Amino acid sequence: MQKTEDTKFNKLIKGILAGLTGDQKMDLLNKNMSKQFVAVLEDKELINSMDAFFTNNLNVSETSRNAFMHRNTLLYRIDKISKMTGFNVRNFEDAVVFKMLELIYRDVYKK
């Protein structure tokens, strides 16, 4: 399994981000992220769960098996993230937006 930061998707997004100015990135973050979203990104347990979920193609069963995590624990964390961010990360489009915002945030704040 590929590490999350080495995926084709992440490389593509990082390439797109390279063409944006710092102000454009900040504008995207300000328009689309809440303080709760930042809290999710700063919570290692939640973000590690999300990274595993993305690595396993949004498949709850595979994620829980590969991350050695009880399925209900993963579902609880996914629901918590959805409530905190407003993005239903089980939905592909919301998951893509969530991941793009995460990558922009990490690029801007170098985290």
C-alpha positions as a Python dict, from the first residue, in 0.01 Angstrom:
ca = {
    (1, 'M'): (0, 0, 0),
    (2, 'Q'): (129, 348, -90),
    (3, 'K'): (199, 602, 179),
    (4, 'T'): (-65, 875, 167),
    (5, 'E'): (177, 1152, 68),
    (6, 'D'): (309, 949, -230),
    (7, 'T'): (-20, 893, -412),
    (8, 'K'): (-85, 1016, -766),
    (9, 'F'): (-368, 1232, -631),
    (10, 'N'): (-142, 1406, -378),
    (11, 'K'): (126, 1463, -640),
    (12, 'L'): (-133, 1611, -878),
    (13, 'I'): (-276, 1843, -613),
    (14, 'K'): (71, 1953, -503),
    (15, 'G'): (148, 2034, -867),
    (16, 'I'): (-167, 2242, -894),
    (17, 'L'): (-90, 2416, -564),
    (18, 'A'): (257, 2509, -689),
    (19, 'G'): (85, 2739, -940),
    (20, 'L'): (-110, 2928, -674),
    (21, 'T'): (20, 3227, -485),
    (22, 'G'): (24, 3231, -107),
    (23, 'D'): (-267, 3478, -111),
    (24, 'Q'): (-474, 3249, -333),
    (25, 'K'): (-411, 2954, -102),
    (26, 'M'): (-505, 3159, 203),
    (27, 'D'): (-822, 3275, 26),
    (28, 'L'): (-922, 2913, -42),
    (29, 'L'): (-862, 2820, 320),
    (30, 'N'): (-1051, 3119, 458),
    (31, 'K'): (-1353, 3053, 236),
    (32, 'N'): (-1374, 2680, 306),
    (33, 'M'): (-1233, 2601, 651),
    (34, 'S'): (-1367, 2661, 999),
    (35, 'K'): (-1182, 2653, 1330),
    (36, 'Q'): (-1332, 2308, 1382),
    (37, 'F'): (-1177, 2193, 1054),
    (38, 'V'): (-836, 2311, 1176),
    (39, 'A'): (-898, 2127, 1504),
    (40, 'V'): (-948, 1805, 1307),
    (41, 'L'): (-624, 1861, 1116),
    (42, 'E'): (-437, 1920, 1441),
    (43, 'D'): (-579, 1607, 1609),
    (44, 'K'): (-333, 1326, 1533),
    (45, 'E'): (-584, 1051, 1610),
    (46, 'L'): (-848, 1192, 1377),
    (47, 'I'): (-613, 1283, 1094),
    (48, 'N'): (-436, 946, 1112),
    (49, 'S'): (-777, 780, 1085),
    (50, 'M'): (-858, 997, 782),
    (51, 'D'): (-522, 920, 619),
    (52, 'A'): (-589, 548, 663),
    (53, 'F'): (-943, 592, 527),
    (54, 'F'): (-811, 768, 216),
    (55, 'T'): (-532, 514, 171),
    (56, 'N'): (-796, 240, 174),
    (57, 'N'): (-1013, 415, -87),
    (58, 'L'): (-1287, 524, 156),
    (59, 'N'): (-1353, 159, 246),
    (60, 'V'): (-1448, 130, 613),
    (61, 'S'): (-1389, -245, 640),
    (62, 'E'): (-1047, -233, 475),
    (63, 'T'): (-943, 69, 679),
    (64, 'S'): (-1040, -86, 1010),
    (65, 'R'): (-865, -412, 919),
    (66, 'N'): (-544, -247, 792),
    (67, 'A'): (-529, 11, 1072),
    (68, 'F'): (-601, -253, 1338),
    (69, 'M'): (-895, -44, 1453),
    (70, 'H'): (-1243, -159, 1550),
    (71, 'R'): (-1489, -74, 1275),
    (72, 'N'): (-1718, 116, 1516),
    (73, 'T'): (-1423, 326, 1635),
    (74, 'L'): (-1349, 425, 1277),
    (75, 'L'): (-1716, 504, 1210),
    (76, 'Y'): (-1729, 715, 1527),
    (77, 'R'): (-1423, 913, 1414),
    (78, 'I'): (-1558, 959, 1062),
    (79, 'D'): (-1888, 1085, 1203),
    (80, 'K'): (-1705, 1316, 1443),
    (81, 'I'): (-1501, 1460, 1154),
    (82, 'S'): (-1817, 1508, 947),
    (83, 'K'): (-1988, 1695, 1231),
    (84, 'M'): (-1683, 1912, 1302),
    (85, 'T'): (-1603, 2001, 940),
    (86, 'G'): (-1936, 1982, 760),
    (87, 'F'): (-1783, 1740, 507),
    (88, 'N'): (-1926, 1389, 480),
    (89, 'V'): (-1597, 1218, 400),
    (90, 'R'): (-1777, 894, 306),
    (91, 'N'): (-1905, 1087, 6),
    (92, 'F'): (-1641, 1099, -269),
    (93, 'E'): (-1681, 1468, -357),
    (94, 'D'): (-1668, 1578, 7),
    (95, 'A'): (-1368, 1351, 63),
    (96, 'V'): (-1183, 1510, -230),
    (97, 'V'): (-1255, 1862, -104),
    (98, 'F'): (-1149, 1761, 248),
    (99, 'K'): (-822, 1616, 119),
    (100, 'M'): (-750, 1918, -102),
    (101, 'L'): (-806, 2156, 188),
    (102, 'E'): (-585, 1942, 409),
    (103, 'L'): (-305, 1954, 152),
    (104, 'I'): (-340, 2331, 106),
    (105, 'Y'): (-337, 2381, 484),
    (106, 'R'): (-25, 2165, 522),
    (107, 'D'): (143, 2350, 235),
    (108, 'V'): (63, 2695, 376),
    (109, 'Y'): (152, 2611, 735),
    (110, 'K'): (424, 2355, 648),
    (111, 'K'): (280, 2091, 881),
}
